[in-house]
Coordinates of C-alpha atoms in Angstrom, one line a residue:
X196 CA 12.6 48.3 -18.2
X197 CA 12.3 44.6 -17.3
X198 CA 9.0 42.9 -19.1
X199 CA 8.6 39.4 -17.7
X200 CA 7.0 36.2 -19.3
X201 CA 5.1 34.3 -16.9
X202 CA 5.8 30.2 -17.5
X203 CA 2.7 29.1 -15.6
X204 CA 1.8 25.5 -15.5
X205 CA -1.5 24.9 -14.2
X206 CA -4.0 21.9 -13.9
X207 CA -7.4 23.4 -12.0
X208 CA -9.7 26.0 -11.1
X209 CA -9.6 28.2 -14.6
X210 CA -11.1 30.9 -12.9
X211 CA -8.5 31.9 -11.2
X212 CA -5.9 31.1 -13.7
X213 CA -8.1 33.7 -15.9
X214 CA -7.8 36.1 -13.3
X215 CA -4.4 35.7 -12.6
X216 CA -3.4 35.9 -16.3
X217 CA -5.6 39.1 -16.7
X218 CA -4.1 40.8 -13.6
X219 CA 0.1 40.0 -14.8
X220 CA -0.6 40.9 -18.2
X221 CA -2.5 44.0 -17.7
X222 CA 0.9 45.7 -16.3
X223 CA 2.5 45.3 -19.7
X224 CA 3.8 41.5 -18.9
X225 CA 3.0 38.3 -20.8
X226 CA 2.2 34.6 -19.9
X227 CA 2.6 31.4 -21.8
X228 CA 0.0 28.8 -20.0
X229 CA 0.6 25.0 -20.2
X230 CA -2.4 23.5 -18.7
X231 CA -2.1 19.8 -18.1
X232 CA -4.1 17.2 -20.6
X233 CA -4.9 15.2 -17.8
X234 CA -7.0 18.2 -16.5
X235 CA -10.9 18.5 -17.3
X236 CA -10.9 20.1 -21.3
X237 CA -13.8 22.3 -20.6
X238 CA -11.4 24.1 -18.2
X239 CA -9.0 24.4 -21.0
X240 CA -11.6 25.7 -23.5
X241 CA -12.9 27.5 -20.8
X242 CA -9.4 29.2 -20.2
X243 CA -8.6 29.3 -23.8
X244 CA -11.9 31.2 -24.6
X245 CA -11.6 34.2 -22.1
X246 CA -8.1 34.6 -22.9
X247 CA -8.1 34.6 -26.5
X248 CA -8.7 38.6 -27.3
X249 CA -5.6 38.9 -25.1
X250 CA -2.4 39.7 -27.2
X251 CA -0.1 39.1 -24.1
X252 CA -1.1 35.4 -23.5
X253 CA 0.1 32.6 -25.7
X254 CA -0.3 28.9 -24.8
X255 CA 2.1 25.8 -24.9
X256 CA 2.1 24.9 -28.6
X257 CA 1.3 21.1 -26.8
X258 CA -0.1 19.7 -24.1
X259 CA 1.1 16.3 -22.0
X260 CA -0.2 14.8 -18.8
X261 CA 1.9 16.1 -16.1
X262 CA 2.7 13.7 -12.9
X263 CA 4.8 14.5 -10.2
X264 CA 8.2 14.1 -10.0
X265 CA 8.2 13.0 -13.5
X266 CA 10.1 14.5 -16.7
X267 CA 6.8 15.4 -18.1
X268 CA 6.8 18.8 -15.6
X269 CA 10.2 19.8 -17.5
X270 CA 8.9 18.9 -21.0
X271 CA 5.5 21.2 -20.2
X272 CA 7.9 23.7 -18.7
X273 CA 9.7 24.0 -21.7
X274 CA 7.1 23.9 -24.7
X275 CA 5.7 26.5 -22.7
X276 CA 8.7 28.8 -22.3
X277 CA 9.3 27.7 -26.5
X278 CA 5.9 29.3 -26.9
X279 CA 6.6 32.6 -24.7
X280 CA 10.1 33.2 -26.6
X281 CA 8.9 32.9 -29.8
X282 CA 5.4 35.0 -29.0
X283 CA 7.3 37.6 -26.7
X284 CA 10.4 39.3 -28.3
X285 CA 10.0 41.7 -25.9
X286 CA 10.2 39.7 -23.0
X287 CA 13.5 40.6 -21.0
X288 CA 13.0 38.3 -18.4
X289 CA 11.1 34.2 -17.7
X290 CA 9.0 33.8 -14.6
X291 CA 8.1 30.2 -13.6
X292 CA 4.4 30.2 -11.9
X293 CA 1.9 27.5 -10.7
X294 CA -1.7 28.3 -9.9
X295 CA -1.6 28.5 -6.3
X296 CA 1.4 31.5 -6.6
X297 CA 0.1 35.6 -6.3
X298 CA 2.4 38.4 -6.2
X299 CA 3.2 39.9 -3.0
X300 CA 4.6 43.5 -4.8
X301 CA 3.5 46.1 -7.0
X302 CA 4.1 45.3 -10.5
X303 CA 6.2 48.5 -10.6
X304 CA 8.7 47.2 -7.7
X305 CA 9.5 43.6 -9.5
X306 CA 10.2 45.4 -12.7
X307 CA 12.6 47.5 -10.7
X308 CA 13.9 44.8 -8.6
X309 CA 14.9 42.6 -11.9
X310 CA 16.6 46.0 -13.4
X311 CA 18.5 46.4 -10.5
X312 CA 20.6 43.2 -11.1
X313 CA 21.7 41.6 -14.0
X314 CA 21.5 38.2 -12.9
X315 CA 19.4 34.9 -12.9
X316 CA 17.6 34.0 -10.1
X317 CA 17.3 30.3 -9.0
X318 CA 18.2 27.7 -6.4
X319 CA 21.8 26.1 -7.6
X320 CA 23.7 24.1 -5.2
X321 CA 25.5 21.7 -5.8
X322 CA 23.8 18.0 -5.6
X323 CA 25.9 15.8 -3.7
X324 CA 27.8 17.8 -1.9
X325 CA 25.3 20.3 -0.3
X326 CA 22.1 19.1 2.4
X327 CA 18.9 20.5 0.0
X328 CA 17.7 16.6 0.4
X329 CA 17.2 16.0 3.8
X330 CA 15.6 12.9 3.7
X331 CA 14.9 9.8 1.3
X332 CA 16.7 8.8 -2.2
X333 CA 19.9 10.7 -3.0
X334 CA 22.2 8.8 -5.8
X335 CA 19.0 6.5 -6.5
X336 CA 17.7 9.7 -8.6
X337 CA 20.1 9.8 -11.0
X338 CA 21.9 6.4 -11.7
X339 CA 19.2 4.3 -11.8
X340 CA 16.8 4.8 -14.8
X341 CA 13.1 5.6 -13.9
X342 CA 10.6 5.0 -16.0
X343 CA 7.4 4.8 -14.0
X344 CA 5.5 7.2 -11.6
X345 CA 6.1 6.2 -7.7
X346 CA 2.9 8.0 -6.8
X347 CA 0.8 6.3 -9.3
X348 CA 2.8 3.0 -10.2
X349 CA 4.3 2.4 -7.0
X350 CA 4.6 -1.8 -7.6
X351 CA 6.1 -1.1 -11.1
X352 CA 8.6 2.3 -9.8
X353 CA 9.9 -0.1 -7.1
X354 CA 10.3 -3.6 -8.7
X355 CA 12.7 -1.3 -11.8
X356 CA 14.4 0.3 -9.7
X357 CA 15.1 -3.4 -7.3
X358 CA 15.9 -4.9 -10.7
X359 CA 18.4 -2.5 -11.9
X360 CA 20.5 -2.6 -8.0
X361 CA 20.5 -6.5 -9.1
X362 CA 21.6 -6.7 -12.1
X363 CA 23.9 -3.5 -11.2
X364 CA 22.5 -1.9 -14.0
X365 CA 23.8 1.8 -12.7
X366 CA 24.7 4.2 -15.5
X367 CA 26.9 7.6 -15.6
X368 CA 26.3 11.0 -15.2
X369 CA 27.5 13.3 -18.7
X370 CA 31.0 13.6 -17.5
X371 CA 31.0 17.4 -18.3
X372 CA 28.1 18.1 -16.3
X373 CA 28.0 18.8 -12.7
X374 CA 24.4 18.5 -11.5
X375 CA 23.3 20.9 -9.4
X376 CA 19.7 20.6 -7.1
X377 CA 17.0 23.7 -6.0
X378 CA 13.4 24.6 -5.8
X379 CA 11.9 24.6 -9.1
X380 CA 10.7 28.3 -9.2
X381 CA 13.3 30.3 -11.1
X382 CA 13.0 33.4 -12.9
X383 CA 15.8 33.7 -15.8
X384 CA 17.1 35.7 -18.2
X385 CA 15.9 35.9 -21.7
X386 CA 20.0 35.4 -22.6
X387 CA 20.0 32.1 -20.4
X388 CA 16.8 30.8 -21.6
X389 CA 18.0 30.8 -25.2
X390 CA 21.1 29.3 -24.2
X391 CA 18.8 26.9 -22.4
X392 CA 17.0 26.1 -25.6
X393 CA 20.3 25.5 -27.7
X394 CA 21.3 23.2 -25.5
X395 CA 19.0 20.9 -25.4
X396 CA 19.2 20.9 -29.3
X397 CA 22.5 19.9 -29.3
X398 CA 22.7 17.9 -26.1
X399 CA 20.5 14.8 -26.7
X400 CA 22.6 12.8 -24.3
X401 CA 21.7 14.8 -21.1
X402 CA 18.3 15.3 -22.5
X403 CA 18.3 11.7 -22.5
X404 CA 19.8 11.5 -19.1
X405 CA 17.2 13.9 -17.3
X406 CA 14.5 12.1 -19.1
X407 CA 14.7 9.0 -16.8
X408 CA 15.9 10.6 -13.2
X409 CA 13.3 11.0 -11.1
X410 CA 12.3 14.3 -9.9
X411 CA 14.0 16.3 -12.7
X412 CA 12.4 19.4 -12.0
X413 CA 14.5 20.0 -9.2
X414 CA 17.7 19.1 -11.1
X415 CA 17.0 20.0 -14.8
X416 CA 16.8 23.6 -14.8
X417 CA 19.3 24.3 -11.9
X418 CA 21.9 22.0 -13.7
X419 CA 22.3 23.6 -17.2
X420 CA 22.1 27.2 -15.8
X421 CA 24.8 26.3 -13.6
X422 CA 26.5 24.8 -16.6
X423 CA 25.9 27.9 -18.9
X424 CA 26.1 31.2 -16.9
X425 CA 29.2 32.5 -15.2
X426 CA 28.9 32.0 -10.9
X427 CA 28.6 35.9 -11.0
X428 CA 25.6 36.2 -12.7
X429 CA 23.6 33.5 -10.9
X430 CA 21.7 34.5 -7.6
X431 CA 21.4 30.8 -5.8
X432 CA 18.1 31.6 -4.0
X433 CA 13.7 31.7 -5.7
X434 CA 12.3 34.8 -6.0
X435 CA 8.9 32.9 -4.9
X436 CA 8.0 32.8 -1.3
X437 CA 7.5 29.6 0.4
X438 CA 7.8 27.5 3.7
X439 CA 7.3 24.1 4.6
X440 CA 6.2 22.5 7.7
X441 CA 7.9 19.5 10.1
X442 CA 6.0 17.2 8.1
X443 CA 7.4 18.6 4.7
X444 CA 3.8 20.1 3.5
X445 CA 3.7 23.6 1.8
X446 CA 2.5 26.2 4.3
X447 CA -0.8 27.8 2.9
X448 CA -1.4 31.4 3.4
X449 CA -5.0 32.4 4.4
X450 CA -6.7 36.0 4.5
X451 CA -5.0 37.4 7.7
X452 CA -1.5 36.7 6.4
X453 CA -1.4 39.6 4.0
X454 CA 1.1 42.0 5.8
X455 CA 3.8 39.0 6.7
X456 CA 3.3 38.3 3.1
X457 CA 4.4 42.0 1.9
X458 CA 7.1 42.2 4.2
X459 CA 9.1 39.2 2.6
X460 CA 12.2 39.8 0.2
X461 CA 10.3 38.6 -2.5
X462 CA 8.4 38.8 -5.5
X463 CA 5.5 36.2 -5.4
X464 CA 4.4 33.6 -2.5
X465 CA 3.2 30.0 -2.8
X466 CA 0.6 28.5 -1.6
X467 CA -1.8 30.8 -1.3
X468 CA -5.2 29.0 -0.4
X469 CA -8.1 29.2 -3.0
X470 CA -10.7 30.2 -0.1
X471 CA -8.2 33.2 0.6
X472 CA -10.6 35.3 -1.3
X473 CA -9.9 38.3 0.2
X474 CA -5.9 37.6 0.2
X475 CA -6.4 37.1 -3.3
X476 CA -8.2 40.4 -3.9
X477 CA -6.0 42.7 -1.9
X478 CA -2.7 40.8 -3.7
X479 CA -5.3 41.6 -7.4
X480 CA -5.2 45.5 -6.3
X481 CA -1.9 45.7 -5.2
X482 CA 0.2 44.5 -8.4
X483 CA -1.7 47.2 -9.9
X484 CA -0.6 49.8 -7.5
X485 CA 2.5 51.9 -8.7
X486 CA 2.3 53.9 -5.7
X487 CA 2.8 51.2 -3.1
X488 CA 5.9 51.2 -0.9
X489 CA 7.3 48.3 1.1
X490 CA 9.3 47.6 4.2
X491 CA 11.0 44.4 3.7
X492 CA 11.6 42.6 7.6
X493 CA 11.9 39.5 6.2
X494 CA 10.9 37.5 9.2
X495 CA 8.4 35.1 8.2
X496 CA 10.7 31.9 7.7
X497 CA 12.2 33.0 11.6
X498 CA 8.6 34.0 12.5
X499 CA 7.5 30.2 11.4
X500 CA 10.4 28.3 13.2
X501 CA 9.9 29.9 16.5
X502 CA 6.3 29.6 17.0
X503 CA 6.6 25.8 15.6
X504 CA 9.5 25.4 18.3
X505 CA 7.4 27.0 21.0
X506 CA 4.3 23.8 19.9
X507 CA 7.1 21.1 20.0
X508 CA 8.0 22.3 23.7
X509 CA 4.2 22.3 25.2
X510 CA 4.4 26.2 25.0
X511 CA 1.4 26.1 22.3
X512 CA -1.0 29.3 22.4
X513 CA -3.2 27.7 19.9
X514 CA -4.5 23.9 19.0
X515 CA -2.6 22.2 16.7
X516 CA -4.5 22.5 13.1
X517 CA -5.4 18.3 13.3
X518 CA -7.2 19.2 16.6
X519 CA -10.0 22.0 14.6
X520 CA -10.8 19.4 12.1
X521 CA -11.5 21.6 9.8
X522 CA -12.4 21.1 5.7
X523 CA -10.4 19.6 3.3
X524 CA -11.4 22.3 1.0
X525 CA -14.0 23.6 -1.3
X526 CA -12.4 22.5 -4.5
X527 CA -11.3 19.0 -3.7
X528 CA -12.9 16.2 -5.0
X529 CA -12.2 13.1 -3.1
X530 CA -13.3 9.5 -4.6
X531 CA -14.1 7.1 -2.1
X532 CA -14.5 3.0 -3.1
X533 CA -16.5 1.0 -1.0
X534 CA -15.8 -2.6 -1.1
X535 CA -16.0 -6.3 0.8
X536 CA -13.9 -7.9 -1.5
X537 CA -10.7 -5.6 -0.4
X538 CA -8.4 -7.8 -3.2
X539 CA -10.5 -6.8 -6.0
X540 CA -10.8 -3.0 -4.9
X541 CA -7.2 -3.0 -5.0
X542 CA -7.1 -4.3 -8.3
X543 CA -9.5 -1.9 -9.1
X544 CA -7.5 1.0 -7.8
X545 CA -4.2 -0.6 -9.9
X546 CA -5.7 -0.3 -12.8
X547 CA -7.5 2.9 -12.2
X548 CA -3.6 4.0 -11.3
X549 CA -2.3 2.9 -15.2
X550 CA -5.3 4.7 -16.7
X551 CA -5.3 8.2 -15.2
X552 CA -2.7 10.4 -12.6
X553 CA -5.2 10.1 -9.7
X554 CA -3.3 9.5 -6.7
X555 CA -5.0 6.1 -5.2
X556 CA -4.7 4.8 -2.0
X557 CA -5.8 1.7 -0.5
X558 CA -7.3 0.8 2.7
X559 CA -5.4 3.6 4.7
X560 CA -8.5 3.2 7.5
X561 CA -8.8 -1.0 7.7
X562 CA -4.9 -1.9 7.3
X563 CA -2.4 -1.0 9.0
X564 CA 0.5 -2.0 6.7
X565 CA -1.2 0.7 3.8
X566 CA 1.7 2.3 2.5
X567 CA 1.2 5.8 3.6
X568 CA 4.1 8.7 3.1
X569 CA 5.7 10.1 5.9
X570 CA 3.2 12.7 7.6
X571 CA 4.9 13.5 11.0
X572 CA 3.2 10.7 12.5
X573 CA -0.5 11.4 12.0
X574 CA -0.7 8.0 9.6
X575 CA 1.5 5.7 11.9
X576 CA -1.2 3.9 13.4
X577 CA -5.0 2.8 12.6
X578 CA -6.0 4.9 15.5
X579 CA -4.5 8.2 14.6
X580 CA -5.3 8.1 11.3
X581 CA -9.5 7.7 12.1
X582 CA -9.0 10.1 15.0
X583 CA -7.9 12.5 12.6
X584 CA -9.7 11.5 9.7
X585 CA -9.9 15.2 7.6
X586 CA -6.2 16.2 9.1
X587 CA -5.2 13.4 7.3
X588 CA -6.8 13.6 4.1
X589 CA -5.9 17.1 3.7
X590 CA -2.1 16.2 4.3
X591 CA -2.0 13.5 1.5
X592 CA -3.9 16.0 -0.7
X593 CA -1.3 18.3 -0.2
X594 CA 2.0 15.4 -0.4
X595 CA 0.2 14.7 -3.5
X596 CA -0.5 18.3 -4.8
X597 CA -3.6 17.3 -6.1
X598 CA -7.4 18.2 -6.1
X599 CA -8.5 14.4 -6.8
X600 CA -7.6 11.1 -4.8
X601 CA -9.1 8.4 -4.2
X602 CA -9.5 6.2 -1.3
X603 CA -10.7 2.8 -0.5
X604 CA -13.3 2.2 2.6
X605 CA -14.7 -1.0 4.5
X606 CA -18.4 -0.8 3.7
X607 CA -18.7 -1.5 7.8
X608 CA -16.9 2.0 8.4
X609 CA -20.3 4.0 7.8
X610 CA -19.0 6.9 10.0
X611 CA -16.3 7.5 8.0
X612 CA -18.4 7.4 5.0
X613 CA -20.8 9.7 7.0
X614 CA -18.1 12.2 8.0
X615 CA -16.6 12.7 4.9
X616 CA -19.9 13.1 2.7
X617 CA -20.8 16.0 5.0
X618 CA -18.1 17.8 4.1
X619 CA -17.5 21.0 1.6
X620 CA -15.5 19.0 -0.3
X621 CA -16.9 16.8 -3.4
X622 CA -17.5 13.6 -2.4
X623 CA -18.4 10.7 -4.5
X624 CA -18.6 7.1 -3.4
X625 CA -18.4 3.9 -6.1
X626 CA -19.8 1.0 -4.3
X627 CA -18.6 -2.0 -5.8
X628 CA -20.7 -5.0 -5.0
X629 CA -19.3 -8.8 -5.3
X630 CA -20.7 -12.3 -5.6
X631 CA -20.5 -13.8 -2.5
X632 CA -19.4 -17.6 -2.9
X633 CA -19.9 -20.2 0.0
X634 CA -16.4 -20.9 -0.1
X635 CA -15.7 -16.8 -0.1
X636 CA -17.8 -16.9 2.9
X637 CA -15.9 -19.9 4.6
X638 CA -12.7 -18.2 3.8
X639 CA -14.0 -14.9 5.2
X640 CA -15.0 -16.8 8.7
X641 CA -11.6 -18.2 9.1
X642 CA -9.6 -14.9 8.2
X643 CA -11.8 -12.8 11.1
X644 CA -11.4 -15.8 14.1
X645 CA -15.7 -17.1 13.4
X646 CA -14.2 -20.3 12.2
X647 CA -11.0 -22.6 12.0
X648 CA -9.9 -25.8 10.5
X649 CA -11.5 -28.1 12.6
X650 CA -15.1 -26.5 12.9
X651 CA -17.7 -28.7 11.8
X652 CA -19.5 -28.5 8.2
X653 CA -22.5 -28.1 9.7
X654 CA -21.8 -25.4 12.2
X655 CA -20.8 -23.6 9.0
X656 CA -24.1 -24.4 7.3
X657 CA -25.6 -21.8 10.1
X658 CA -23.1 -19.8 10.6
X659 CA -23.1 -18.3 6.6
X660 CA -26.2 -16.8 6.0
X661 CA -25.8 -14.6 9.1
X662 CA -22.1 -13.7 7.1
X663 CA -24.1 -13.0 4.3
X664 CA -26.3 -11.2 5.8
X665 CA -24.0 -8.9 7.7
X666 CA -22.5 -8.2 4.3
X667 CA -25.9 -7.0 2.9
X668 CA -27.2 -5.5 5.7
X669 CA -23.7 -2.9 5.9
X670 CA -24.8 -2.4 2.0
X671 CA -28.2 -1.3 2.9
X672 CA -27.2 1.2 5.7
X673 CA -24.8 3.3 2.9
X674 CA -27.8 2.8 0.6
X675 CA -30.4 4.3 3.6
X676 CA -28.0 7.3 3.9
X677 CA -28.6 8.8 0.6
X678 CA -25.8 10.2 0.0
X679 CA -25.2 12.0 -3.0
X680 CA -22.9 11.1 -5.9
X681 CA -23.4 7.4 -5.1
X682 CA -22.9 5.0 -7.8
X683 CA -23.3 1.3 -7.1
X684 CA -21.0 -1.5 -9.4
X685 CA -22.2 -4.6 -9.0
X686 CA -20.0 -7.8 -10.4
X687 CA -22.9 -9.0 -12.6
X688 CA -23.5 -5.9 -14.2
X689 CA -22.5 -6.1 -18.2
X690 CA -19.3 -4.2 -19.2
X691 CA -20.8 -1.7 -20.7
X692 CA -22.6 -0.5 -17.7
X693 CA -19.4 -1.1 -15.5
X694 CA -17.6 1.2 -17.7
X695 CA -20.6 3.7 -17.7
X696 CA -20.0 4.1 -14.0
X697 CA -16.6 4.2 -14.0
X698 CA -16.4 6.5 -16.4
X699 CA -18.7 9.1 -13.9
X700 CA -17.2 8.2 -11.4
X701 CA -14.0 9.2 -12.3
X702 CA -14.9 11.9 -14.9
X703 CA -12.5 9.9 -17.6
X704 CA -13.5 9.1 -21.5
X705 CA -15.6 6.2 -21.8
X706 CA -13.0 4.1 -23.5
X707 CA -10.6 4.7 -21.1
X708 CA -13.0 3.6 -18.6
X709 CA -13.4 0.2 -20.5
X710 CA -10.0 -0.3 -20.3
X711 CA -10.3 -0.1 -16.4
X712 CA -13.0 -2.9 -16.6
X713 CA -12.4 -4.8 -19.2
X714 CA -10.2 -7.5 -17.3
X715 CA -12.0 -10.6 -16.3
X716 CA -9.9 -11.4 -13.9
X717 CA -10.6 -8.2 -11.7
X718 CA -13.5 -10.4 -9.4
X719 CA -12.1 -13.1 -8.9
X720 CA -11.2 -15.0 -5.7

C-alpha cells in the first residue's frame, strides 16, 4: 500500500501546522517540515518541540528565507524532500503541502487512489507552446538572469533586468532540456524523486540555470520530471484542489463549503481559511475515517465560473465580497507608517525591503501613481482604493501570500488609521516624526498651490507657523486616539533608540534593525 511523505513548506500559525502534521502522520504517513528562517523562531521551536516524540516527522536538515517567486522555494522544497528520503525508506510516494492545504478524503481512499495508478502526478505542459501564462512575462523568465526579488526589490529586479535587454545580455536554455510550466503542487514517485535528486548532482548547469529564472517553482519540478519519466507515466494535472478568481487571487474555502469540497476528484484543497474552524475539524475527522465513501461530481471549478459569469452580467444574487467589508483576518498583522516627510518614509520602507521579505508598499491611499499589482480594478484609482479600503488590503495580502505587509499613510488620513486599528487584524502603527525646516515648509506651500514663486517673503513669514502647526496638530489627533501598538520615531532620537523601535515594530533582531537606521542620509531633504 501507498505510504506518502508529506513535503510541507510552511512559514505561520504552528498550531495548525502541529495539528496538521499530527492528523497525516497518525494514518501511518510521514512529513518532512521546512519552515521558513524568515518566520518567527519561537514558532519553529514551538513546532519542533511538540513534534519531536513523533517518529514520522523529520525536518529540513536547513533552513533559508523563502520569498516568492524566488529559487529559494525550490531549494527549501528540496532539503526538505532530502530529509524525507533519507528518514522515510518506506515512503512509496512525495506529497508537496503548504499550510493553508487539508485533505478533502479519507486517508484510506488517497492510499488507494495512488495504488491504483502507477504514475506521477503534476502539472507538465509545455512552456512556450501551451497558454498556462495568461498574462505578464513569458521569455523574460528564463533568458534574462534574475537575481533580485520583484516583490521586495522592485527598483533593483527592474533596473537588471532593463540592463541586461540593453546590453542584450540574453543567455540559452540547456539545449537538452525542454522546459515544461504547472502549478507547483505535485505528488511524485519515490522512483522519480531519486532520479530527481541525481540529477541535480550531476547537472550543475541547469541547477545553475533555474537558480536565476524567476518563478522557478512553477518550471523546476515540472521540467526535469518531464525530462526523466516516460509521457506514460506522468498524469499532467495536481492532485490539490484549487481555484482562482478574475482577479487571479486563490479562492478561500470557509465552513459551509465542506460538501463541494468532498465531491472534487481530488486529494487535498488549497486555501482553506484559518477561521474555517469548523471546516478544519470536520476535514481532522474525516482523514481518519476508513469508512467514508465519496461521490465525486466534480463541479466546483464549473460551479465557480457560472455564478462568477452570472455577477459580470448584473444577474448577482449576492453583494460582491468588496461591498461586506469584512476583516482582513484574525492572523494578519499589518504595519502601517505614518509620515509627512513621504520621501523619507519611502526610504524607510527601501531599506526595511533589503533587510526582511515583508512586502512594503508605499503611499497606495495619497498617490495615485503607487505601483499597485493588477487587482481587477479595485486599486485603479485613489477613490476605489479608500472606498474599499479592507477589500483591498486583503487582496494584496493574498497577491502577496503573506500574513505581514506594511503600508505607508498620510498622518492627515486619521480615518483610515481609525478604520484599520479597529479591526481583528494586528495592527501596529510606526509614526515617524521629522524636523520641519523653514525652507521644508516653503517647499511644502508651493508643492500643495498655498504659495508660488512670486509670493512675498513676508506673506510667507505668516503663512508657516499655521503649516507647522497643521503638521503638529494631525500628530496630536493619532496621538489622542490611543491606539494600541503605537510607536512614535522621531528624527532626533539617538540611533540606538531608532533601532529599538524598529526593531518592535517590525519584530526583527536588533542588529538588523540598525542596519535599517543606520544611514544618515535617510532624513534628509
Amino acid at each position: 500500500m501507498a505510504k506518502i511523505a508529506f513535503i510541507l513548506l510552511c512559514h505561520k500559525d504552528p498550531d495548525a501546522i502541529i495539528r496538521q502534521a499530527e492528523m497525516l502522520t497518525a494514518a501511518g504517513d510521514y512529513m518532512a517540515i521546512h519552515f521558513d528562517a524568515s518566520a518567527k523562531t519561537e514558532h519553529f521551536n514551538k513546532i519542533k518541540a511538540a513534534l519531536k516524540d513523533n517518529p514520522n516527522v523529520t525536518f529540513a536538515r536547513k533552513r533559508i528565507r523563502c520569498g516568492w517567486g524566488e529559487w529559494s522555494l525550490v531549494q527549501a522544497s528540496l532539503h526538505a524532500v532530502e530529509a524525507a528520503v533519507e528518514q522515510f525508506p518506506r515512503a512509496t510516494h512525495f506529497y508537496m503541502l503548504s499550510g493553508d492545504c487539508m485533505a478533502i478524503k479519507s486517508a484510506r481512499y488517497a492510499h488507494q487512489f495512488l495504488d491504483g495508478d502507477d504514475v506521477d502526478y503534476i502539472e507538465s505542459f509545455d512552456y512556450f507552446e501551451s497558454d498556462w501564462i495568461k498574462t505578464g512575462w513569458k521569455e523574460e523568465r528564463l533568458i534574462y538572469r534574475h537575481w533580485f526579488n520583484e516583490r521586495t526589490q522592485k527598483w533593483r529586479f527592474y533596473q537588471m533586468f532593463e540592463w541586461q535587454k540593453r546590453l542584450g545580455l540574453k543567455r540559452d536554455i540547456p539545449h537538452d532540456i525542454q522546459v515544461q510550466i504547472g502549478s507547483q503542487w505535485w505528488c511524485l514517485r519515490r522512483r522519480t524523486i531519486e532520479w530527481i535528486l541525481d540529477f541535480i548532482r550531476k547537472r550543475r548547469d541547469v541547477m545553475r540555470f533555474f537558480r536565476t529564472t524567476w518563478i522557478p517553482d512553477e518550471t523546476f519540478f515540472q521540467t526535469l520530471v518531464r525530462h526523466l519519466v516516460p509521457d506514460k507515466e506522468i498524469k499532467a494535472r495536481t492532485l490539490t484542489f484549487l481555484m482562482f478568481t478574475d482577479y487571479g487571487m486563490p479562492v478561500t474555502f470557509y465552513n459551509d463549503h465542506y460538501d463541494l469540497l468532498l465531491s472534487q476528484d481530488y486529494l487535498f484543497a488549497r486555501k482553506i481559511s484559518p477561521e474555517a474552524l469548523e471546516l478544519k475539524k470536520r476535514l481532522g475527522a474525516l482523514y481518519a475515517d476508513d469508512e467514508a465513501s465519496f461521490q465525486i461530481s466534480n463541479e466546483g471549478r464549473n460551479l465557480f465560473k457560472f455564478l462568477t459569469e452570472r455577477g459580470r452580467s448584473g444577474r448577482r444574487f449576492a453583494s460582491r465580497f468588496w461591498e461586506t467589508e469584512s476583516t482582513l483576518g484574525r492572523e494578519r498583522e499589518l504595519m502601517i507608517v505614518i509620515c509627512k516627510k513621504w520621501h523619507v518614509a519611502k526610504r524607510l520602507l527601501e531599506r526595511i525591503r533589503q533587510a526582511t521579505n515583508v512586502p512594503a508598499i508605499e503611499y497606495l491611499f495619497n498617490e495615485e501613481s503607487t505601483a499597485l499589482p493588477d487587482l481587477g480594478g479595485i486599486q485603479a484609482t485613489i477613490g476605489k482604493r479608500t472606498r474599499h479600503r479592507r477589500a483591498l488590503m486583503r487582496m494584496l495580502f493574498d497577491y502577496f501570500e503573506t500574513d505581514r505587509l506594511i503600508v505607508c499613510i498620510d498622518p492627515g488620513s486619521l480615518d483610515l488609521l481609525q478604520d484599520f486599528c479597529g479591526d481583528r487584524s494586528v495592527t501596529k502603527l510606526l509614526e515617524v516624526q521629522c524636523n520641519f525646516t523653514d525652507d521644508y515648509l516653503i517647499g511644502h506651500a508651493m508643492r500643495v498651490g498655498l504659495a508660488g514663486e512670486q509670493t512675498p517673503p513676508d506673506t510667507l513669514e505668516r503663512l508657516l507657523p499655521t503649516i507647522r502647526g497643521d503638521m503638529n496638530f494631525e500628530s496630536d489627533q493619532i496621538r489622542d486616539q490611543e491606539f494600541e501598538n503605537h510607536l512614535i520615531l522621531r528624527e532626533s532620537d539617538p540611533k540606538d533608540h531608532q533601532s529599538d523601535l524598529l526593531s518592535r515594530f517590525l519584530n526583527i533582531p536588533t542588529d538588523r534593525a540598525r542596519e535599517i537606521a543606520e544611514p544618515d542620509y535617510l532624513f534628509a531633504d
